[in-house]
Coordinates of C-alpha atoms in Angstrom, one line a residue:
Chain D
M1 CA 121.0 151.1 208.2
S2 CA 124.7 150.6 208.3
I3 CA 127.8 149.5 206.5
A4 CA 129.8 146.7 208.1
A5 CA 133.2 146.0 206.8
R6 CA 135.9 143.7 208.1
F7 CA 139.2 143.2 206.2
Q8 CA 142.6 141.9 207.0
I9 CA 144.9 142.6 204.2
R10 CA 148.6 141.9 204.1
R11 CA 150.9 143.3 201.5
G12 CA 154.6 143.1 202.2
D13 CA 155.2 145.1 205.3
F14 CA 151.9 146.8 205.2
H15 CA 149.1 145.3 207.3
L16 CA 145.5 146.6 207.1
D17 CA 143.2 145.3 209.8
V18 CA 139.9 147.0 210.1
D19 CA 136.5 146.2 211.6
L20 CA 134.2 149.0 210.7
N21 CA 130.6 149.8 211.4
I22 CA 129.5 153.1 209.9
P23 CA 126.1 154.6 209.2
A24 CA 124.8 154.1 205.6
Q25 CA 123.8 157.6 205.2
G26 CA 125.4 161.0 204.6
I27 CA 129.1 161.2 203.8
S28 CA 131.6 159.1 205.8
A29 CA 135.2 160.2 205.4
L30 CA 138.1 157.7 205.6
F31 CA 140.7 160.1 206.8
G32 CA 144.4 159.6 207.4
P33 CA 147.9 160.2 206.1
S34 CA 149.1 158.8 202.7
G35 CA 149.9 155.1 203.0
C36 CA 147.5 154.4 205.9
G37 CA 145.5 152.1 203.8
K38 CA 142.5 154.3 202.8
T39 CA 142.6 153.4 199.1
T40 CA 143.3 149.8 199.7
L41 CA 140.2 149.6 202.0
L42 CA 138.1 151.4 199.4
R43 CA 139.2 149.0 196.6
A44 CA 138.3 146.1 198.8
I45 CA 134.9 147.6 199.5
A46 CA 134.3 148.0 195.7
G47 CA 135.5 144.4 195.2
L48 CA 138.2 145.5 192.8
E49 CA 140.6 143.4 194.8
Q50 CA 139.5 140.2 196.3
H51 CA 140.9 139.4 199.8
Q52 CA 140.5 136.3 201.8
N53 CA 138.5 136.4 205.1
G54 CA 136.8 139.6 204.3
Y55 CA 133.3 140.5 205.4
L56 CA 131.2 143.3 203.8
K57 CA 127.5 144.1 204.2
I58 CA 125.9 147.3 203.0
N59 CA 122.4 147.5 204.6
D60 CA 120.7 144.3 203.6
M61 CA 123.2 143.5 200.7
L62 CA 125.9 140.9 201.6
W63 CA 128.8 141.6 199.2
Q64 CA 131.4 139.3 200.8
N65 CA 131.9 136.7 203.4
D66 CA 133.8 133.4 203.6
H67 CA 131.7 131.7 201.0
H68 CA 130.4 134.5 198.9
F69 CA 132.0 137.2 196.8
V70 CA 130.0 139.5 194.6
P71 CA 132.2 140.7 191.7
P72 CA 132.5 144.5 191.3
H73 CA 130.3 144.7 188.2
R74 CA 127.4 143.1 190.1
R75 CA 127.6 145.5 193.1
P76 CA 125.3 148.5 192.8
L77 CA 128.0 151.1 193.6
G78 CA 129.5 154.1 192.0
Y79 CA 133.3 154.7 192.2
V80 CA 135.1 158.0 191.6
F81 CA 138.8 157.6 191.1
Q82 CA 141.5 160.2 192.0
E83 CA 142.1 160.7 188.3
A84 CA 138.9 161.2 186.3
S85 CA 139.8 158.2 184.1
L86 CA 137.2 159.0 181.4
F87 CA 137.3 156.5 178.5
A88 CA 139.4 158.3 175.9
H89 CA 137.6 156.6 173.0
L90 CA 134.2 157.9 174.0
N91 CA 132.8 161.4 174.1
V92 CA 131.3 162.9 177.3
Q93 CA 127.8 161.7 176.5
R94 CA 128.9 158.1 175.7
N95 CA 131.1 158.1 178.8
L96 CA 128.0 159.0 180.9
E97 CA 125.9 156.4 179.2
Y98 CA 128.5 153.6 179.5
G99 CA 127.3 152.6 183.0
L100 CA 123.7 153.8 182.7
K101 CA 122.9 151.5 179.8
R102 CA 124.2 148.5 181.8
V103 CA 121.8 149.1 184.6
P104 CA 118.3 147.5 184.3
T105 CA 115.6 150.1 183.7
A106 CA 113.8 149.1 186.9
E107 CA 116.9 150.0 189.0
R108 CA 117.5 153.4 187.5
K109 CA 116.7 156.0 190.1
V110 CA 119.0 158.8 189.0
S111 CA 118.3 160.1 185.5
L112 CA 121.1 161.2 183.2
A113 CA 119.6 164.6 183.0
Q114 CA 119.6 164.8 186.8
A115 CA 123.2 163.7 187.1
M116 CA 124.3 166.2 184.4
E117 CA 122.3 169.0 186.0
L118 CA 123.8 168.3 189.4
L119 CA 127.4 168.5 188.1
G120 CA 126.7 171.3 185.6
I121 CA 128.1 169.5 182.5
T122 CA 125.1 169.6 180.2
H123 CA 127.0 171.8 177.8
L124 CA 129.9 169.4 177.5
L125 CA 128.1 166.4 176.0
R126 CA 129.7 166.4 172.6
R127 CA 133.2 167.0 173.8
K128 CA 136.0 164.5 173.9
P129 CA 137.7 163.9 177.3
D130 CA 141.0 165.3 176.1
S131 CA 139.4 168.7 175.3
L132 CA 138.1 169.1 178.9
S133 CA 139.8 170.9 181.8
G134 CA 140.8 168.8 184.9
G135 CA 137.8 170.1 186.8
E136 CA 135.4 169.4 184.0
R137 CA 136.8 165.9 183.6
Q138 CA 136.3 165.1 187.3
R139 CA 132.7 166.4 187.2
V140 CA 131.9 164.2 184.3
A141 CA 133.5 161.2 186.1
I142 CA 131.3 162.0 189.2
A143 CA 128.1 162.3 187.0
R144 CA 129.1 159.0 185.3
A145 CA 129.3 157.3 188.6
L146 CA 125.9 158.8 189.7
A147 CA 124.2 157.7 186.5
V148 CA 124.4 154.0 187.5
S149 CA 122.0 154.9 190.5
P150 CA 124.5 153.6 193.0
R151 CA 123.3 152.5 196.4
L152 CA 126.8 153.3 197.7
L153 CA 129.1 155.9 196.3
L154 CA 132.8 155.5 196.8
M155 CA 135.1 158.5 196.2
D156 CA 138.9 158.1 196.3
E157 CA 140.3 161.6 196.9
P158 CA 138.4 163.0 193.9
L159 CA 139.9 166.4 194.4
A160 CA 143.5 165.5 195.2
A161 CA 144.7 165.8 191.6
L162 CA 143.2 169.3 191.2
D163 CA 144.6 172.7 192.0
Q164 CA 142.9 174.9 194.7
A165 CA 140.7 176.8 192.2
R166 CA 139.4 173.6 190.7
K167 CA 138.7 172.2 194.1
Q168 CA 136.6 175.2 195.0
E169 CA 134.8 174.7 191.7
I170 CA 133.8 171.1 192.5
L171 CA 133.1 171.3 196.3
P172 CA 129.7 173.0 195.9
Y173 CA 128.7 170.2 193.5
L174 CA 129.6 167.6 196.0
N175 CA 127.7 169.4 198.7
S176 CA 124.6 169.7 196.5
L177 CA 124.9 166.0 195.7
H178 CA 124.9 165.3 199.4
N179 CA 121.7 167.4 199.9
E180 CA 119.8 166.2 196.8
L181 CA 120.5 162.5 196.5
D182 CA 120.0 160.0 199.3
I183 CA 123.1 158.0 198.5
P184 CA 125.5 157.0 201.3
V185 CA 129.1 158.1 200.4
I186 CA 132.4 156.8 201.5
Y187 CA 134.9 159.6 200.8
V188 CA 138.6 159.0 201.1
S189 CA 140.7 162.1 201.9
H190 CA 143.8 163.3 203.6
S191 CA 142.7 166.9 203.6
P192 CA 141.3 168.2 206.9
D193 CA 139.7 171.1 205.0
E194 CA 137.7 168.8 202.6
V195 CA 136.6 166.6 205.4
A196 CA 135.4 169.5 207.5
Q197 CA 133.4 170.8 204.5
L198 CA 131.8 167.5 203.4
A199 CA 131.8 164.8 206.0
D200 CA 129.1 163.8 208.5
H201 CA 131.0 160.9 209.8
L202 CA 134.7 160.3 210.2
V203 CA 136.8 157.2 210.3
L204 CA 140.4 158.0 211.3
L205 CA 142.9 155.5 209.8
D206 CA 146.5 155.2 210.8
K207 CA 149.0 152.6 209.7
G208 CA 146.2 150.2 208.6
K209 CA 144.2 150.5 211.8
V210 CA 141.1 152.4 212.7
K211 CA 142.1 154.9 215.3
A212 CA 138.7 156.3 216.0
T213 CA 135.3 156.7 214.4
G214 CA 132.4 159.0 215.1
A215 CA 130.4 162.1 214.2
I216 CA 132.5 164.7 212.4
S217 CA 131.8 167.5 215.0
D218 CA 132.9 165.2 217.8
M219 CA 136.0 163.9 216.0
L220 CA 137.2 167.4 215.0
T221 CA 137.2 168.5 218.7
R222 CA 138.4 165.4 220.5
L223 CA 141.7 166.3 222.1
D224 CA 143.0 162.7 222.1
L225 CA 142.9 162.7 218.3
P226 CA 145.3 164.6 215.9
L227 CA 142.7 166.8 214.1
A228 CA 142.1 169.0 217.2
H229 CA 145.9 169.7 217.2
E230 CA 146.2 170.9 213.6
P231 CA 147.2 174.6 213.4
D232 CA 143.8 175.1 211.6
A233 CA 141.9 173.0 214.1
E234 CA 138.2 174.0 214.2
A235 CA 134.8 173.0 215.4
L236 CA 131.8 172.3 213.2
I237 CA 128.4 173.6 214.3
E238 CA 125.0 172.7 212.6
A239 CA 122.8 175.8 212.8
T240 CA 119.5 177.0 211.3
V241 CA 118.8 180.3 209.7
A242 CA 116.5 182.0 212.3
A243 CA 116.1 185.6 211.0
H244 CA 117.5 188.4 209.0
D245 CA 118.2 191.9 210.3
A246 CA 117.5 194.3 207.5
D247 CA 118.7 197.4 209.5
Y248 CA 122.2 196.1 210.1
D249 CA 122.3 193.6 207.1
L250 CA 122.9 190.6 209.3
T251 CA 121.7 187.0 209.5
Y252 CA 121.0 185.2 212.8
L253 CA 121.7 181.5 213.0
D254 CA 120.4 179.4 215.9
F255 CA 122.2 176.4 217.4
P256 CA 121.6 174.6 220.7
G257 CA 124.1 176.8 222.5
G258 CA 122.7 180.1 221.4
R259 CA 122.5 182.4 218.4
F260 CA 125.3 183.3 215.9
T261 CA 125.3 186.7 214.2
V262 CA 126.9 186.9 210.8
S263 CA 126.8 189.3 207.9
R264 CA 123.7 188.8 205.8
K265 CA 123.5 185.7 203.7
P266 CA 120.9 185.1 200.9
L267 CA 119.4 182.1 202.7
A268 CA 115.8 181.2 203.4
I269 CA 114.6 181.1 207.1
G270 CA 114.9 177.5 208.3
T271 CA 117.8 176.6 206.0
K272 CA 120.3 174.3 207.7
V273 CA 123.9 175.5 207.5
R274 CA 127.2 174.3 208.8
L275 CA 129.4 176.8 210.6
R276 CA 133.2 176.5 211.1
V277 CA 134.7 178.1 214.1
A278 CA 138.5 178.0 214.2
A279 CA 140.2 177.3 217.6
R280 CA 142.5 180.3 217.3
D281 CA 139.5 182.6 216.8
V282 CA 137.9 181.6 220.1
S283 CA 138.9 183.4 223.3
L284 CA 137.7 182.7 226.8
T285 CA 136.5 185.1 229.5
L286 CA 135.2 184.6 233.0
A287 CA 132.5 187.2 232.8
H288 CA 130.3 188.2 229.9
Q289 CA 132.2 191.0 228.2
S290 CA 130.1 194.0 227.3
G291 CA 132.7 196.5 226.0
T292 CA 133.7 194.4 223.0
S293 CA 133.0 194.5 219.3
I294 CA 132.5 190.7 219.3
L295 CA 128.9 189.7 218.9
N296 CA 129.2 186.0 219.2
I297 CA 129.5 185.3 222.9
F298 CA 128.2 182.1 224.5
P299 CA 128.2 180.6 228.0
A300 CA 130.3 177.5 228.0
T301 CA 131.7 174.8 230.2
V302 CA 135.4 173.7 230.0
D303 CA 135.5 170.0 229.2
E304 CA 139.1 169.1 228.7
L305 CA 142.6 170.8 228.4
I306 CA 145.7 169.6 226.8
P307 CA 149.0 171.5 226.4
E308 CA 150.0 172.5 222.9
G309 CA 153.8 172.9 222.9
T310 CA 155.1 174.9 225.8
A311 CA 153.2 178.2 225.5
Q312 CA 149.7 177.2 224.4
I313 CA 146.8 175.1 225.6
S314 CA 144.0 173.5 223.6
V315 CA 140.7 173.7 225.4
R316 CA 137.6 171.8 224.5
I317 CA 134.5 173.5 225.7
M318 CA 130.8 172.5 225.5
V319 CA 128.4 175.2 224.4
G320 CA 124.8 173.9 224.9
G321 CA 126.1 170.4 224.4
I322 CA 128.0 171.2 221.3
P323 CA 131.8 170.8 221.4
M324 CA 134.0 173.7 220.4
L325 CA 137.7 174.4 220.6
A326 CA 139.7 177.3 221.9
R327 CA 143.4 177.8 221.8
V328 CA 144.8 180.0 224.6
T329 CA 148.2 180.7 226.1
R330 CA 149.3 178.7 229.1
K331 CA 149.6 182.0 231.0
S332 CA 145.9 183.0 230.3
A333 CA 144.8 179.5 231.3
E334 CA 146.5 179.9 234.7
I335 CA 145.1 183.4 235.2
L336 CA 141.6 182.2 234.4
Q337 CA 142.2 179.0 236.5
L338 CA 140.8 176.9 233.7
Q339 CA 139.9 173.4 234.6
P340 CA 137.3 170.8 233.6
G341 CA 133.9 171.9 234.8
K342 CA 134.7 175.6 235.0
V343 CA 132.0 177.9 233.6
V344 CA 133.3 180.5 231.1
F345 CA 132.2 182.6 228.2
A346 CA 133.5 181.8 224.7
Q347 CA 133.9 184.7 222.3
A348 CA 134.1 183.7 218.6
K349 CA 136.0 186.4 216.6
S350 CA 135.0 185.0 213.2
V351 CA 132.7 182.4 211.8
A352 CA 132.8 180.8 208.4
L353 CA 129.6 179.5 206.8
L354 CA 129.5 176.4 204.6
S355 CA 126.6 175.9 202.2
Chain O
M1 CA 155.9 142.8 132.4
F2 CA 154.2 140.2 134.5
T3 CA 153.7 136.7 133.1
E4 CA 150.6 134.6 133.7
A5 CA 152.5 132.6 136.3
D6 CA 153.7 135.7 138.0
L7 CA 150.1 137.0 138.4
T8 CA 149.0 133.6 139.9
A9 CA 152.0 133.8 142.3
L10 CA 150.9 137.3 143.3
A11 CA 147.3 136.1 143.9
I12 CA 148.5 133.2 146.0
T13 CA 150.8 135.5 148.0
L14 CA 148.0 138.0 148.8
K15 CA 145.6 135.2 149.7
L16 CA 148.2 133.7 152.0
A17 CA 149.1 137.0 153.6
L18 CA 145.4 137.9 154.1
L19 CA 144.5 134.6 155.6
T20 CA 147.5 134.4 157.8
T21 CA 146.8 137.9 159.1
L22 CA 143.1 137.1 159.9
I23 CA 144.0 133.9 161.7
L24 CA 146.7 135.6 163.7
L25 CA 144.4 138.5 164.7
V26 CA 141.7 136.0 165.9
L27 CA 144.2 133.7 167.7
G28 CA 146.7 136.4 168.7
T29 CA 144.2 138.8 170.4
P30 CA 143.2 136.6 173.3
F31 CA 146.7 135.3 173.6
A32 CA 148.2 138.8 173.6
W33 CA 145.6 139.9 176.2
W34 CA 146.5 137.0 178.4
L35 CA 150.2 137.8 178.1
S36 CA 149.6 141.5 179.0
R37 CA 147.4 140.6 182.0
S38 CA 148.7 137.4 183.4
R39 CA 151.0 137.3 186.5
C40 CA 151.9 133.7 185.7
R41 CA 155.5 133.1 186.6
L42 CA 156.1 131.0 183.5
K43 CA 154.8 133.6 181.2
F44 CA 158.4 134.5 180.0
L45 CA 158.7 131.0 178.5
L46 CA 155.8 131.6 176.2
E47 CA 157.0 135.2 175.4
A48 CA 160.4 133.7 174.3
L49 CA 158.6 131.1 172.2
V50 CA 156.5 133.6 170.4
A51 CA 159.7 135.7 169.7
L52 CA 161.7 132.7 168.3
P53 CA 160.7 133.3 164.6
L54 CA 162.4 136.7 164.9
V55 CA 165.8 135.2 165.4
L56 CA 165.6 131.7 163.9
P57 CA 166.6 131.2 160.3
P58 CA 163.4 130.6 158.4
T59 CA 164.8 127.4 157.0
V60 CA 165.2 125.9 160.5
L61 CA 161.5 126.7 161.3
G62 CA 160.5 125.3 157.8
F63 CA 162.6 122.2 158.4
Y64 CA 160.9 121.3 161.7
L65 CA 157.4 122.1 160.2
L66 CA 158.2 119.8 157.2
V67 CA 159.2 117.0 159.6
A68 CA 156.1 117.6 161.8
L69 CA 153.6 118.0 159.0
G70 CA 155.0 115.3 156.7
P71 CA 153.4 111.9 156.5
N72 CA 155.7 110.5 159.1
G73 CA 155.6 113.5 161.5
P74 CA 153.5 113.6 164.6
A75 CA 151.0 116.1 163.1
G76 CA 151.1 114.3 159.8
E77 CA 150.3 110.9 161.4
L78 CA 147.4 112.5 163.3
M79 CA 146.2 113.9 160.0
Q80 CA 146.4 110.6 158.2
W81 CA 144.5 108.9 161.1
L82 CA 141.8 111.6 160.6
G83 CA 141.8 110.7 156.9
V84 CA 143.5 113.9 155.7
E85 CA 146.4 113.9 153.3
S86 CA 149.8 115.2 154.4
L87 CA 149.9 118.9 154.8
A88 CA 153.4 119.3 153.5
F89 CA 153.6 121.0 150.1
T90 CA 150.0 122.2 150.3
F91 CA 148.5 125.7 150.7
T92 CA 147.1 124.8 154.1
G93 CA 150.6 123.7 155.2
L94 CA 151.8 127.1 154.0
V95 CA 149.2 128.9 156.0
I96 CA 150.2 127.0 159.2
G97 CA 153.9 127.8 158.6
S98 CA 153.1 131.5 158.0
V99 CA 151.0 131.8 161.1
I100 CA 153.9 130.6 163.2
Y101 CA 156.5 132.5 161.2
S102 CA 154.6 135.9 161.5
M103 CA 153.2 135.4 165.0
P104 CA 155.6 137.8 166.8
F105 CA 154.7 140.5 164.4
V106 CA 151.1 140.4 165.4
V107 CA 151.2 139.3 169.0
Q108 CA 153.9 141.7 170.2
P109 CA 152.2 145.0 169.0
L110 CA 148.9 143.7 170.5
Q111 CA 150.5 142.8 173.8
N112 CA 152.2 146.2 174.0
A113 CA 148.9 148.0 173.2
F114 CA 147.0 146.1 175.8
S115 CA 149.8 146.7 178.4
A116 CA 149.7 150.4 177.6
I117 CA 146.0 150.6 178.6
G118 CA 146.9 149.8 182.2
S119 CA 144.3 148.5 184.7
R120 CA 142.6 151.8 185.5
P121 CA 140.1 151.9 182.6
L122 CA 139.2 148.3 183.2
D123 CA 138.6 149.0 186.9
V124 CA 136.5 152.0 186.0
A125 CA 134.4 149.8 183.6
A126 CA 134.0 147.2 186.3
T127 CA 132.5 149.8 188.7
L128 CA 130.2 150.8 185.8
R129 CA 128.6 147.3 185.7
A130 CA 130.7 145.8 182.8
S131 CA 131.5 142.1 183.1
P132 CA 135.0 140.9 182.3
L133 CA 134.1 140.0 178.7
D134 CA 132.1 143.2 178.3
R135 CA 135.2 145.2 179.5
F136 CA 137.4 143.4 177.0
F137 CA 135.2 144.3 174.0
S138 CA 133.9 147.8 175.1
V139 CA 137.1 149.1 176.6
A140 CA 140.3 147.1 175.9
I141 CA 139.8 146.5 172.2
P142 CA 138.8 150.1 171.3
L143 CA 141.6 151.6 173.4
A144 CA 144.1 149.2 171.8
R145 CA 143.1 150.1 168.3
P146 CA 146.5 151.6 167.3
G147 CA 148.0 148.2 168.2
F148 CA 145.6 146.4 166.0
F149 CA 146.5 148.5 163.0
S150 CA 150.2 147.9 163.5
A151 CA 149.7 144.2 164.2
A152 CA 147.6 143.7 161.0
I153 CA 149.9 145.6 158.7
L154 CA 153.1 144.1 160.1
G155 CA 151.7 140.6 160.0
F156 CA 150.5 141.0 156.5
A157 CA 153.8 142.6 155.2
H158 CA 155.9 140.1 156.9
T159 CA 154.0 137.2 155.4
L160 CA 154.4 138.7 151.9
G161 CA 158.1 138.6 152.2
E162 CA 158.4 135.1 153.5
F163 CA 160.8 132.8 151.6
G164 CA 162.7 130.2 153.6
V165 CA 159.7 128.7 155.4
V166 CA 157.8 128.5 152.1
L167 CA 160.7 126.9 150.3
M168 CA 160.9 124.2 152.9
I169 CA 157.3 123.2 153.5
G170 CA 155.5 124.7 150.4
G171 CA 157.8 123.6 147.7
N172 CA 157.2 125.4 144.4
I173 CA 153.8 124.2 143.1
P174 CA 152.4 126.7 140.6
G175 CA 148.9 127.8 141.6
E176 CA 149.2 126.1 145.0
T177 CA 152.2 127.1 146.9
R178 CA 154.3 129.2 144.5
V179 CA 154.4 132.7 146.0
I180 CA 156.1 135.9 144.8
S181 CA 159.4 135.5 146.6
I182 CA 159.8 132.0 145.1
A183 CA 158.8 133.3 141.6
I184 CA 161.5 136.0 141.9
Y185 CA 164.1 133.3 142.8
D186 CA 163.1 131.2 139.8
H187 CA 163.3 134.2 137.5
V188 CA 166.8 135.0 138.7
E189 CA 167.9 131.4 138.4
A190 CA 166.6 131.5 134.8
L191 CA 168.4 134.8 134.2
E192 CA 165.1 136.5 133.5
Y193 CA 166.2 139.7 135.2
S194 CA 163.5 142.0 133.9
H195 CA 160.8 139.8 135.3
A196 CA 162.6 139.6 138.6
H197 CA 162.9 143.4 138.5
W198 CA 159.1 143.9 138.1
L199 CA 158.2 141.5 140.9
S200 CA 160.9 142.8 143.2
G201 CA 159.9 146.4 142.6
L202 CA 156.3 145.6 143.3
L203 CA 157.1 143.8 146.6
L204 CA 159.4 146.7 147.6
L205 CA 156.7 149.2 146.8
I206 CA 153.9 147.4 148.7
S207 CA 156.2 146.8 151.8
F208 CA 157.3 150.4 151.9
I209 CA 153.8 151.8 151.6
M210 CA 152.6 149.5 154.4
L211 CA 155.5 150.5 156.7
I212 CA 154.8 154.2 156.0
T213 CA 151.2 153.6 157.0
V214 CA 152.3 151.9 160.3
Y215 CA 154.7 154.8 161.2
A216 CA 152.2 157.5 160.2
L217 CA 149.6 155.9 162.3
N218 CA 151.9 155.6 165.3
R219 CA 152.7 159.3 165.0
H220 CA 149.0 160.1 164.7
F221 CA 148.1 158.2 167.8
R222 CA 151.1 159.4 169.7
L223 CA 150.1 163.0 169.1
G224 CA 147.1 162.3 171.2
H225 CA 144.5 161.8 168.6
T226 CA 142.2 159.3 170.2
P227 CA 141.2 156.4 168.0

């Protein structure tokens, strides 16, 4: 199951030239700086703009080739714009029903109740769009897009117009949507933080070209790509809740490279979680330290090193086959004689848990 | 106060204004929509053409209509070939003249209202399964409602006050083409000032009330009350 998209779009000086093949499941992020062509590509996928010589196939649905163009209203997709763009002449309920009632009953898989529940907007039904907060408006817009039971959900920086508090208000909803509905999502973003929290798959766009594409955990830690060089560079680790320790009030999380210890979380055993480990919180030692307060220590192999300015070095290490990043000084790297293949121990000073 | 003839003229005037407004709303809506959406490079020519009645002396417009609609004009000959009498000096001719004369007052507010919507709500509707026609009726028209109010009132009020065009192509046939503005002119010519006063005052009052409505509505919608 995959999404195949080929577009060549010329607009003045700007030239978008992409040939994409991404899995049609989970959240795929189109990531890149402003003006790299993310929104243009998303609009082309939606069919909002028709471009010559495009090709687009979503699973078994052919939406565009040289002889064939399905207009946007005949494509079973949902689109969330950067601005909520609710219809000002309709109240929340009628906004939600606008798309729903245009979908044949047989194709309705997401109920209005389910969409409203997922986004927590049941209490807003009678309100007019202009009486809602920015965050509420965007939640209604997302529910409205879900209510058409899309087979592909396109989201164009749905959080970019919101302040930090509103973003944090909506992110959990997006995560639950991801877990509860089996709808592939293409998510446009220029925020590394959002991408790390949401995406499973990453497409890196730069100046209208695809620079790299791959699984999020790999893309975040690849030293030939810009994300690993951000000041907040981090690794993502999928782990499973293994046990709780009542005595010390701790939770143990297992991943292929070992076991993380974190302060106790109200999660059932077996729950899958996503951990973020920042590069600057990881230090490397040659021997397993015993006299330390750090609990999360794992055997690792150095995979690659790249200087970060003149004083620091970014190190990609493999922990049980899972890539992680460490940022160390050039001096320490020399003392430890770090080089690819070297066996070390990675100490993670802090770990953040995503839902 | 009002003579029998005055009341007939009033009835004809209202009928003319109502009919003209309805025809303009029906024809002007798709036209204004096209003007607001089209990227056609020759669009400005049509825009200028629509705006012509704003600057042209009504007698000029009336003169050309008289020539066109008269028995020897191109439209007139076509009509005669179809077996219809000349439209000059008939109520139908008056309606045709009024539609052209009041066109900018209906088309321009509609075009502005459609342009103000922008393309975003229509894009949203397209991704919510609405076909182009469906988007027009379920999104564009409701969102342009303030424009429809302005267009209808301005078109109606402007037709009420028409004089030059009527004089040229309508003539002054009581019960057929004699409208209020002509009746006032006749009263003044006959030095019946009190009759002229009553009719003029009535027209002034109606026009002022309608303009008050337009501006009050504009204010209402501008203050963010959604239609």
